mmCIF file of C-alpha atoms in Angstrom:
data_model
loop_
_atom_site.group_PDB
_atom_site.id
_atom_site.type_symbol
_atom_site.label_atom_id
_atom_site.label_comp_id
_atom_site.label_asym_id
_atom_site.label_seq_id
_atom_site.Cartn_x
_atom_site.Cartn_y
_atom_site.Cartn_z
ATOM 1 C CA MET A 1 15.851 1.750 18.968
ATOM 2 C CA THR A 2 12.938 4.167 18.504
ATOM 3 C CA TYR A 3 13.607 7.618 17.093
ATOM 4 C CA THR A 4 11.592 10.662 18.004
ATOM 5 C CA PRO A 5 10.610 12.147 14.639
ATOM 6 C CA VAL A 6 11.239 15.707 13.672
ATOM 7 C CA ARG A 7 8.236 17.671 12.540
ATOM 8 C CA PRO A 8 6.583 15.485 9.855
ATOM 9 C CA GLU A 9 6.629 16.648 6.273
ATOM 10 C CA PRO A 10 3.400 18.315 5.155
ATOM 11 C CA ILE A 11 0.651 16.150 3.689
ATOM 12 C CA THR A 12 0.758 16.855 -0.046
ATOM 13 C CA ALA A 13 -1.507 15.597 -2.833
ATOM 14 C CA ASP A 14 1.332 15.820 -5.358
ATOM 15 C CA PRO A 15 4.694 14.044 -5.155
ATOM 16 C CA PRO A 16 7.782 15.957 -4.059
ATOM 17 C CA GLY A 17 9.416 14.997 -7.370
ATOM 18 C CA TYR A 18 10.067 12.099 -9.708
ATOM 19 C CA PRO A 19 13.214 10.006 -9.201
ATOM 20 C CA ALA A 20 16.008 10.766 -11.650
ATOM 21 C CA ARG A 21 16.777 7.043 -11.795
ATOM 22 C CA ALA A 22 13.710 4.882 -11.322
ATOM 23 C CA LEU A 23 14.418 1.529 -9.719
ATOM 24 C CA LEU A 24 10.948 0.074 -10.374
ATOM 25 C CA THR A 25 8.016 1.092 -12.557
ATOM 26 C CA GLN A 26 4.482 -0.252 -12.377
ATOM 27 C CA SER A 27 0.843 0.774 -12.497
ATOM 28 C CA TRP A 28 -1.739 0.368 -9.753
ATOM 29 C CA LEU A 29 -5.240 -0.089 -11.204
ATOM 30 C CA ASP A 30 -8.798 -0.413 -9.853
ATOM 31 C CA LEU A 31 -7.903 0.311 -6.240
ATOM 32 C CA ALA A 32 -10.190 -0.150 -3.256
ATOM 33 C CA PHE A 33 -9.041 1.787 -0.169
ATOM 34 C CA VAL A 34 -10.768 0.592 3.025
ATOM 35 C CA HIS A 35 -9.605 2.163 6.307
ATOM 36 C CA TRP A 36 -10.338 1.886 10.003
ATOM 37 C CA ALA A 37 -9.092 4.192 12.769
ATOM 38 C CA ALA A 38 -6.604 2.607 15.168
ATOM 39 C CA ASP A 39 -4.975 3.392 18.484
ATOM 40 C CA PRO A 40 -1.340 4.437 17.882
ATOM 41 C CA ALA A 41 -0.353 2.349 20.924
ATOM 42 C CA ASP A 42 -1.597 -0.811 19.162
ATOM 43 C CA VAL A 43 0.304 0.038 15.982
ATOM 44 C CA ALA A 44 3.652 1.235 17.388
ATOM 45 C CA PRO A 45 5.104 -2.224 18.262
ATOM 46 C CA LEU A 46 4.511 -3.388 14.675
ATOM 47 C CA LEU A 47 6.543 -0.647 12.968
ATOM 48 C CA PRO A 48 10.217 -0.845 11.930
ATOM 49 C CA ALA A 49 12.893 0.618 14.191
ATOM 50 C CA GLY A 50 13.297 4.325 13.604
ATOM 51 C CA THR A 51 9.613 4.979 12.894
ATOM 52 C CA VAL A 52 6.522 5.818 14.931
ATOM 53 C CA PRO A 53 2.830 5.859 13.970
ATOM 54 C CA ASP A 54 1.864 8.763 11.746
ATOM 55 C CA THR A 55 -1.281 10.380 13.126
ATOM 56 C CA LEU A 56 -3.935 12.859 12.108
ATOM 57 C CA ASP A 57 -5.817 14.529 14.953
ATOM 58 C CA GLY A 58 -4.460 11.906 17.347
ATOM 59 C CA ALA A 59 -5.534 8.824 15.374
ATOM 60 C CA THR A 60 -3.654 6.499 13.092
ATOM 61 C CA TYR A 61 -5.170 4.073 10.580
ATOM 62 C CA VAL A 62 -5.150 0.503 9.322
ATOM 63 C CA GLY A 63 -5.642 0.158 5.588
ATOM 64 C CA LEU A 64 -6.910 -2.801 3.576
ATOM 65 C CA VAL A 65 -6.051 -1.952 -0.039
ATOM 66 C CA ALA A 66 -6.962 -4.217 -2.959
ATOM 67 C CA PHE A 67 -6.021 -3.539 -6.580
ATOM 68 C CA ARG A 68 -4.515 -4.833 -9.815
ATOM 69 C CA MET A 69 -0.751 -4.541 -10.213
ATOM 70 C CA HIS A 70 0.068 -3.958 -13.886
ATOM 71 C CA ARG A 71 3.326 -4.504 -15.781
ATOM 72 C CA VAL A 72 6.003 -4.274 -13.112
ATOM 73 C CA GLY A 73 9.320 -3.333 -14.725
ATOM 74 C CA TRP A 74 12.884 -2.370 -13.832
ATOM 75 C CA PHE A 75 14.697 0.889 -14.678
ATOM 76 C CA ARG A 76 11.874 2.230 -16.884
ATOM 77 C CA LEU A 77 12.119 -0.781 -19.176
ATOM 78 C CA PRO A 78 8.805 -2.121 -20.536
ATOM 79 C CA GLY A 79 6.938 -3.935 -17.800
ATOM 80 C CA VAL A 80 6.533 -7.698 -17.833
ATOM 81 C CA PRO A 81 3.076 -8.574 -19.270
ATOM 82 C CA TYR A 82 2.261 -11.801 -17.362
ATOM 83 C CA LEU A 83 4.526 -12.115 -14.334
ATOM 84 C CA GLY A 84 4.336 -8.347 -13.772
ATOM 85 C CA SER A 85 0.527 -8.139 -13.804
ATOM 86 C CA PHE A 86 -1.522 -9.629 -10.973
ATOM 87 C CA PRO A 87 -4.070 -8.858 -8.235
ATOM 88 C CA GLU A 88 -2.696 -7.719 -4.883
ATOM 89 C CA THR A 89 -4.202 -6.957 -1.482
ATOM 90 C CA ASN A 90 -2.153 -5.340 1.259
ATOM 91 C CA VAL A 91 -2.605 -4.522 4.921
ATOM 92 C CA ARG A 92 -0.794 -1.303 5.688
ATOM 93 C CA LEU A 93 -0.008 1.097 8.495
ATOM 94 C CA TYR A 94 1.088 4.747 8.490
ATOM 95 C CA SER A 95 4.514 5.784 9.700
ATOM 96 C CA VAL A 96 6.882 8.722 10.073
ATOM 97 C CA ASP A 97 10.643 8.489 10.612
ATOM 98 C CA GLY A 98 13.332 10.533 12.335
ATOM 99 C CA GLN A 99 13.727 12.720 9.253
ATOM 100 C CA GLY A 100 10.028 13.536 9.170
ATOM 101 C CA ARG A 101 9.354 11.385 6.111
ATOM 102 C CA ARG A 102 5.811 10.043 6.038
ATOM 103 C CA GLY A 103 5.338 6.561 4.643
ATOM 104 C CA VAL A 104 3.493 3.281 4.785
ATOM 105 C CA VAL A 105 4.480 0.050 6.477
ATOM 106 C CA PHE A 106 3.167 -3.129 4.907
ATOM 107 C CA ARG A 107 2.136 -5.813 7.362
ATOM 108 C CA SER A 108 1.240 -8.173 4.502
ATOM 109 C CA LEU A 109 1.078 -8.096 0.711
ATOM 110 C CA ASP A 110 -0.930 -10.931 -0.839
ATOM 111 C CA ALA A 111 -0.251 -11.432 -4.561
ATOM 112 C CA SER A 112 -1.249 -14.086 -7.065
ATOM 113 C CA ARG A 113 2.127 -14.604 -8.832
ATOM 114 C CA LEU A 114 4.650 -16.771 -7.003
ATOM 115 C CA ILE A 115 7.802 -15.400 -8.678
ATOM 116 C CA PRO A 116 7.081 -11.727 -7.785
ATOM 117 C CA VAL A 117 6.272 -12.890 -4.246
ATOM 118 C CA ALA A 118 9.668 -14.611 -3.975
ATOM 119 C CA VAL A 119 11.495 -11.604 -5.472
ATOM 120 C CA GLY A 120 9.723 -9.137 -3.173
ATOM 121 C CA ARG A 121 10.618 -11.184 -0.107
ATOM 122 C CA ALA A 122 14.251 -11.795 -1.108
ATOM 123 C CA ALA A 123 15.174 -8.473 -2.718
ATOM 124 C CA PHE A 124 13.349 -6.034 -0.422
ATOM 125 C CA GLY A 125 12.444 -8.035 2.682
ATOM 126 C CA LEU A 126 8.771 -7.228 2.151
ATOM 127 C CA PRO A 127 6.102 -9.558 3.622
ATOM 128 C CA TYR A 128 4.753 -10.814 0.291
ATOM 129 C CA LEU A 129 2.533 -13.903 0.384
ATOM 130 C CA TRP A 130 1.266 -16.112 -2.419
ATOM 131 C CA SER A 131 -2.520 -16.248 -2.696
ATOM 132 C CA LYS A 132 -5.264 -17.298 -5.040
ATOM 133 C CA MET A 133 -6.896 -14.009 -6.059
ATOM 134 C CA SER A 134 -9.398 -12.413 -8.417
ATOM 135 C CA VAL A 135 -10.735 -8.973 -9.293
ATOM 136 C CA ARG A 136 -14.106 -8.909 -11.049
ATOM 137 C CA ARG A 137 -16.067 -5.919 -12.313
ATOM 138 C CA ASP A 138 -19.722 -5.712 -13.265
ATOM 139 C CA GLY A 139 -20.656 -2.161 -14.200
ATOM 140 C CA ASP A 140 -19.867 0.051 -11.216
ATOM 141 C CA VAL A 141 -19.453 -2.879 -8.795
ATOM 142 C CA LEU A 142 -16.048 -4.468 -8.133
ATOM 143 C CA VAL A 143 -15.362 -7.622 -6.141
ATOM 144 C CA TYR A 144 -11.879 -8.460 -4.841
ATOM 145 C CA ALA A 145 -11.276 -11.962 -3.444
ATOM 146 C CA SER A 146 -8.165 -13.591 -1.971
ATOM 147 C CA ARG A 147 -7.293 -16.856 -0.219
ATOM 148 C CA ARG A 148 -3.734 -17.364 1.030
ATOM 149 C CA ARG A 149 -1.576 -20.275 -0.172
ATOM 150 C CA TRP A 150 1.964 -19.693 1.161
ATOM 151 C CA PRO A 151 3.633 -19.172 3.555
ATOM 152 C CA GLY A 152 0.617 -18.717 5.793
ATOM 153 C CA PRO A 153 -1.523 -18.690 7.715
ATOM 154 C CA ARG A 154 -2.889 -20.838 4.907
ATOM 155 C CA GLY A 155 -6.469 -20.092 3.988
ATOM 156 C CA ALA A 156 -6.538 -16.542 5.382
ATOM 157 C CA ARG A 157 -8.930 -14.739 3.078
ATOM 158 C CA THR A 158 -10.650 -11.514 2.233
ATOM 159 C CA ARG A 159 -13.590 -10.489 0.085
ATOM 160 C CA ILE A 160 -14.342 -6.848 -0.653
ATOM 161 C CA ALA A 161 -17.261 -5.684 -2.770
ATOM 162 C CA LEU A 162 -17.867 -2.011 -3.481
ATOM 163 C CA ARG A 163 -19.882 0.234 -5.745
ATOM 164 C CA VAL A 164 -17.999 3.126 -7.344
ATOM 165 C CA GLY A 165 -19.584 6.515 -6.762
ATOM 166 C CA GLU A 166 -18.961 10.075 -7.857
ATOM 167 C CA ARG A 167 -15.541 11.643 -8.296
ATOM 168 C CA VAL A 168 -14.066 13.280 -5.188
ATOM 169 C CA GLU A 169 -13.558 16.822 -6.449
ATOM 170 C CA GLU A 170 -11.936 18.223 -3.297
ATOM 171 C CA PRO A 171 -10.336 15.444 -1.208
ATOM 172 C CA SER A 172 -10.341 16.042 2.526
ATOM 173 C CA GLU A 173 -7.187 16.174 4.634
ATOM 174 C CA LEU A 174 -7.920 12.618 5.785
ATOM 175 C CA GLU A 175 -8.316 11.377 2.200
ATOM 176 C CA HIS A 176 -4.964 12.895 1.270
ATOM 177 C CA PHE A 177 -3.396 11.459 4.454
ATOM 178 C CA LEU A 178 -4.559 7.934 3.592
ATOM 179 C CA THR A 179 -3.666 7.920 -0.110
ATOM 180 C CA ALA A 180 -0.902 10.465 -0.843
ATOM 181 C CA ARG A 181 2.099 8.527 0.490
ATOM 182 C CA TRP A 182 5.497 9.063 -1.098
ATOM 183 C CA GLY A 183 7.525 6.204 0.345
ATOM 184 C CA LEU A 184 7.533 2.992 2.336
ATOM 185 C CA HIS A 185 9.367 2.131 5.536
ATOM 186 C CA SER A 186 10.712 -1.363 6.011
ATOM 187 C CA ALA A 187 13.654 -3.290 7.455
ATOM 188 C CA PHE A 188 16.278 -5.063 5.371
ATOM 189 C CA PHE A 189 18.928 -7.301 6.970
ATOM 190 C CA GLY A 190 18.493 -5.441 10.246
ATOM 191 C CA ARG A 191 18.792 -1.985 8.677
ATOM 192 C CA SER A 192 15.974 0.523 8.263
ATOM 193 C CA LEU A 193 14.941 1.238 4.698
ATOM 194 C CA TYR A 194 12.960 4.057 3.109
ATOM 195 C CA LEU A 195 11.962 3.484 -0.529
ATOM 196 C CA PRO A 196 10.535 6.624 -2.179
ATOM 197 C CA ASN A 197 7.823 6.563 -4.833
ATOM 198 C CA SER A 198 6.154 9.093 -7.113
ATOM 199 C CA HIS A 199 2.991 9.126 -9.186
ATOM 200 C CA PRO A 200 0.417 11.613 -10.490
ATOM 201 C CA ARG A 201 -2.235 12.937 -8.141
ATOM 202 C CA TRP A 202 -4.783 10.275 -7.256
ATOM 203 C CA PRO A 203 -8.108 10.369 -9.108
ATOM 204 C CA LEU A 204 -10.400 9.401 -6.238
ATOM 205 C CA HIS A 205 -14.055 8.371 -6.116
ATOM 206 C CA HIS A 206 -16.439 7.902 -3.253
ATOM 207 C CA ALA A 207 -17.391 4.241 -2.865
ATOM 208 C CA GLU A 208 -20.102 2.269 -1.113
ATOM 209 C CA LEU A 209 -18.849 -0.814 0.702
ATOM 210 C CA LEU A 210 -21.289 -3.607 -0.150
ATOM 211 C CA ASP A 211 -19.427 -6.417 1.608
ATOM 212 C CA CYS A 212 -16.198 -6.865 3.552
ATOM 213 C CA GLU A 213 -15.295 -10.282 4.937
ATOM 214 C CA ASP A 214 -11.679 -10.031 6.006
ATOM 215 C CA GLU A 215 -9.172 -12.210 7.848
ATOM 216 C CA LEU A 216 -5.981 -10.539 6.583
ATOM 217 C CA VAL A 217 -5.893 -7.676 9.099
ATOM 218 C CA ALA A 218 -6.022 -10.053 12.072
ATOM 219 C CA ALA A 219 -3.558 -12.433 10.374
ATOM 220 C CA SER A 220 -1.073 -9.556 10.133
ATOM 221 C CA GLY A 221 -0.941 -9.195 13.925
ATOM 222 C CA LEU A 222 -3.388 -6.321 14.304
ATOM 223 C CA PRO A 223 -6.588 -6.262 16.350
ATOM 224 C CA ARG A 224 -9.582 -7.239 14.236
ATOM 225 C CA PRO A 225 -11.353 -4.030 13.122
ATOM 226 C CA VAL A 226 -14.547 -3.235 14.991
ATOM 227 C CA GLY A 227 -17.380 -1.402 13.311
ATOM 228 C CA ALA A 228 -17.673 0.186 9.899
ATOM 229 C CA PRO A 229 -14.598 1.620 8.206
ATOM 230 C CA VAL A 230 -14.116 5.379 8.492
ATOM 231 C CA SER A 231 -13.161 5.747 4.818
ATOM 232 C CA VAL A 232 -13.963 3.805 1.638
ATOM 233 C CA LEU A 233 -12.529 5.091 -1.628
ATOM 234 C CA TYR A 234 -11.938 3.870 -5.179
ATOM 235 C CA SER A 235 -9.397 4.960 -7.760
ATOM 236 C CA PRO A 236 -9.027 3.863 -11.395
ATOM 237 C CA GLY A 237 -5.292 4.022 -10.771
ATOM 238 C CA VAL A 238 -1.975 5.708 -11.477
ATOM 239 C CA PRO A 239 1.450 4.869 -12.982
ATOM 240 C CA VAL A 240 4.119 4.632 -10.265
ATOM 241 C CA GLU A 241 7.906 4.932 -10.049
ATOM 242 C CA PHE A 242 10.037 3.780 -7.123
ATOM 243 C CA GLY A 243 13.421 5.400 -6.614
ATOM 244 C CA ARG A 244 16.550 4.118 -4.899
ATOM 245 C CA PRO A 245 16.519 3.634 -1.119
ATOM 246 C CA GLY A 246 16.855 6.904 0.777
ATOM 247 C CA ARG A 247 19.973 8.092 2.571
ATOM 248 C CA GLY A 248 20.223 8.797 6.270
ATOM 249 C CA PRO A 249 19.317 7.155 9.585
ATOM 250 C CA ALA A 250 16.062 5.699 8.253
ATOM 251 C CA GLY A 251 17.443 4.530 4.924
ATOM 252 C CA ILE A 252 20.164 2.246 3.642
ATOM 253 C CA PRO A 253 23.200 4.390 2.750
ATOM 254 C CA THR A 254 23.697 4.452 -0.998
ATOM 255 C CA PRO A 255 26.747 5.597 -2.994
#
């Protein structure tokens, strides 16, 4: 069933609030945000029930986001040094639900630690995949590389190289739209789920895309991007907290 959303929440650079009881804590470091415009009609069939594509001026977007996950932990306990720290690359879409909550939908999340991949798939129903990955930095140039191991398609890979530029002093509405997302939409045992998150305002930098050889977007069921991306950004990162799943039609009821 598809819900017609109410008026979407405003796009805000700052979170609506921090969860009183954090379910997960982690840091996202050295992020590359690479985005292409997409037709909402191509994206809509790939979203969970109860959500539709979130749009800005009639367009929605496909994001290829590579970064270093750092010290994932539970309930604000100290994060795990080894198993909780690893490279990750995700393919994501932009969604809004029947309560107007804007979010992201992950089509794939490649990570280099097998145990977090298994936990993410079993505990949250997220499409985590185990991949051989690396993030290398040489001065202001970063290179992110990934080749998928399991469950497949085996060998699907990506390589992103970018040069970090000047700080974005006044992010545009599009830059806020693509980065300031305060929850994720997913499906869990046939029920819609909304998992809220909070973090400080993104420190963003302009970035020059030096190379992008990607197979992950197409492997996730989306049309292969055509042409140059419409937005390339870098961020040194932020600490993140995820709260409990949201109540209501687009969330798992919680006591």
